[in-house]
mmCIF file of C-alpha atoms in Angstrom:
data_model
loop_
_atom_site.group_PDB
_atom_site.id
_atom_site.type_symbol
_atom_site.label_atom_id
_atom_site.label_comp_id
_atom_site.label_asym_id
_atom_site.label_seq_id
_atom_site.Cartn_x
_atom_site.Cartn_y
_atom_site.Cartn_z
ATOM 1 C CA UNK V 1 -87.208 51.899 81.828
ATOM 2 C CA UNK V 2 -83.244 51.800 81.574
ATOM 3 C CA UNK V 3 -81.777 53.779 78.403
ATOM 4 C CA UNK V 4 -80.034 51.181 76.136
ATOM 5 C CA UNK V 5 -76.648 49.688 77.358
ATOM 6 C CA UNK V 6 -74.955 50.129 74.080
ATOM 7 C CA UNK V 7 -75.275 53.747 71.931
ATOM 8 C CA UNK V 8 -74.305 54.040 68.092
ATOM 9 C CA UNK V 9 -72.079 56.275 66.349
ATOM 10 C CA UNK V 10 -75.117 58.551 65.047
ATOM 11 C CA UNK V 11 -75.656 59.522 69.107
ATOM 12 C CA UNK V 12 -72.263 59.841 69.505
ATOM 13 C CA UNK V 13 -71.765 61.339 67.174
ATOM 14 C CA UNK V 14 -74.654 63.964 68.023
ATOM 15 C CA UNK V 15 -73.646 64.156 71.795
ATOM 16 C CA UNK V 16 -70.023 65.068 70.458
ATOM 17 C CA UNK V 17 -70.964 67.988 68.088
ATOM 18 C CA UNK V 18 -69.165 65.816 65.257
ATOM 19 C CA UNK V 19 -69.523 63.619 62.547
ATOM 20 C CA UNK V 20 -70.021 60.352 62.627
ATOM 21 C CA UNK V 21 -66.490 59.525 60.811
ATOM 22 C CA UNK V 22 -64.951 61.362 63.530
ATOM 23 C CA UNK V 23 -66.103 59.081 65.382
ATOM 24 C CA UNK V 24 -65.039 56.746 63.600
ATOM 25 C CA UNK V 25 -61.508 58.194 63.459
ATOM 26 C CA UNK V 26 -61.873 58.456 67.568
ATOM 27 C CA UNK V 27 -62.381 55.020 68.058
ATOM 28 C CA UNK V 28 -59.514 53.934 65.557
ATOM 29 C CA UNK V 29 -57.268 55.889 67.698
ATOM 30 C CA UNK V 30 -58.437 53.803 70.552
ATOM 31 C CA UNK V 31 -59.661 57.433 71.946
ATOM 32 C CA UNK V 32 -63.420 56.467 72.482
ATOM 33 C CA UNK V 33 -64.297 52.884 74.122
ATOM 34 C CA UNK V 34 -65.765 50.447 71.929
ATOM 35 C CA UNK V 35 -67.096 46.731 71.140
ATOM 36 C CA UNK V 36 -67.719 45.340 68.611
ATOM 37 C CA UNK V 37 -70.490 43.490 67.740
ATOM 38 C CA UNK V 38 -69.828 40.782 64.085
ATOM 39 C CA UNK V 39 -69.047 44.456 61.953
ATOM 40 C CA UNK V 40 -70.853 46.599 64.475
ATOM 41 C CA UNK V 41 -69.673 48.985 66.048
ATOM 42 C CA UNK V 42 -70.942 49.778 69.759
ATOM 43 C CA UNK V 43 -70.215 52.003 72.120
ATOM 44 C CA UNK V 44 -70.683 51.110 75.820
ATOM 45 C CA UNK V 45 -72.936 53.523 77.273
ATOM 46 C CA UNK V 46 -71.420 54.375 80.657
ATOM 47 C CA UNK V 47 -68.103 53.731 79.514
ATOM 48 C CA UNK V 48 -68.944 56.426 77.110
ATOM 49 C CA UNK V 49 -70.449 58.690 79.457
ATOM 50 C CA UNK V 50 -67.446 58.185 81.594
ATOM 51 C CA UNK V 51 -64.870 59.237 78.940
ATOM 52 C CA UNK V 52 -66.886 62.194 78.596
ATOM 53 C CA UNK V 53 -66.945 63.353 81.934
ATOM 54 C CA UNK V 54 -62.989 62.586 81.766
ATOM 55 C CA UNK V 55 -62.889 64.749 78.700
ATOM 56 C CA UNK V 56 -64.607 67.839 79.909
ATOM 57 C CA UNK V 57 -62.665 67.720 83.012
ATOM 58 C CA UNK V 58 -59.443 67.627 81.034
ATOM 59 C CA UNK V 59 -60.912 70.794 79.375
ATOM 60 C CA UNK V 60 -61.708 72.571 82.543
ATOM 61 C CA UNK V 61 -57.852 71.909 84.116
ATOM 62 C CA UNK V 62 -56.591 73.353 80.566
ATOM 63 C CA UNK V 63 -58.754 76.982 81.537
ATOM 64 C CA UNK V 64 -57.649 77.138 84.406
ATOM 65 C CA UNK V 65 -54.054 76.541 83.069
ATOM 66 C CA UNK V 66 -54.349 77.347 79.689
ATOM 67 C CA UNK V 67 -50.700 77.979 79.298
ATOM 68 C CA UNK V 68 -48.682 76.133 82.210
ATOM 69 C CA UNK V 69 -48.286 78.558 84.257
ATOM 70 C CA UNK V 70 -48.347 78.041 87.898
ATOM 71 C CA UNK V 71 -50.828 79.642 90.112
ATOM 72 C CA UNK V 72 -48.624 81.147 93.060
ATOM 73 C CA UNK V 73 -46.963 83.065 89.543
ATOM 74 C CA UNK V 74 -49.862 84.784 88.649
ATOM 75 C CA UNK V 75 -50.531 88.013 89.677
ATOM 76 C CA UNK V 76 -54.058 89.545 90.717
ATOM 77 C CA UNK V 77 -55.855 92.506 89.915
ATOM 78 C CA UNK V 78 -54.751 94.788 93.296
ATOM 79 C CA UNK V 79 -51.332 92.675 92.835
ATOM 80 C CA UNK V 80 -51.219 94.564 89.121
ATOM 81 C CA UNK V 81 -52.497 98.161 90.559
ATOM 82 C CA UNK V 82 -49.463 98.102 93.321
ATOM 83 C CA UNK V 83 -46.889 97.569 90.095
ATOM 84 C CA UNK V 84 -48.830 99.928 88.120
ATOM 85 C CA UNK V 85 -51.655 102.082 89.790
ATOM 86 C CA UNK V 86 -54.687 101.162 87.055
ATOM 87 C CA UNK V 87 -53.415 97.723 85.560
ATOM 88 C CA UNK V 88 -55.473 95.833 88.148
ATOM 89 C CA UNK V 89 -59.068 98.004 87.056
ATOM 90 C CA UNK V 90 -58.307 97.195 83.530
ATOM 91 C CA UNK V 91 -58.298 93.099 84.207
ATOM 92 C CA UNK V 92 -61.269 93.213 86.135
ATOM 93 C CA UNK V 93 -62.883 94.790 83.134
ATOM 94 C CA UNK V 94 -63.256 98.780 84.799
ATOM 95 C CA UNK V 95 -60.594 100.710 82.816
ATOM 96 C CA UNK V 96 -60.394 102.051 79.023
ATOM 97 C CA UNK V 97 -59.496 99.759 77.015
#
């Protein structure tokens, strides 16, 4: 049996960790795809499940960049240790804090 082709706001709501007028607020910014049904609103289930995916993968680029910085500009640990013998143990977690 296929899942249903359309979810509501209550599931998205749930699969989102929010409420359901942040949903609501979500798809008024034209963030979340939608239909709409008479006064319904719908929410295409693989479009949603592809915005998702888009989402967390926009979250994932952001850790590994949090701040912009370029990857050939950062440092690592035995990088650190040859500037300053012990810098390098302390961002892999070994030194004193």
């Amino acid at each position: 049996m296929h899942p249903p082709a359309f979810i509501g706001i209550p599931e998205v709501a749930e699969r989102l960790g929010v409420t359901g007028g942040r949903v609501y607020q979500l798809i008024d910014d034209g963030r979340i795809p939608f239909v709409r049904e008479g006064r319904r609103i719908r929410v295409p289930r693989a479009s949603f499940d592809a915005w998702l995916r888009l989402q967390e993968l926009k979250a994932l680029e952001n850790l590994r960049d949090p701040v912009g910085i370029a990857r050939e500009n950062i440092l690592e640990p035995d990088e650190l240790d040859r500037l300053e013998p012990g810098v390098g143990d302390i961002a892999n977690g070994k030194g004193a804090r």
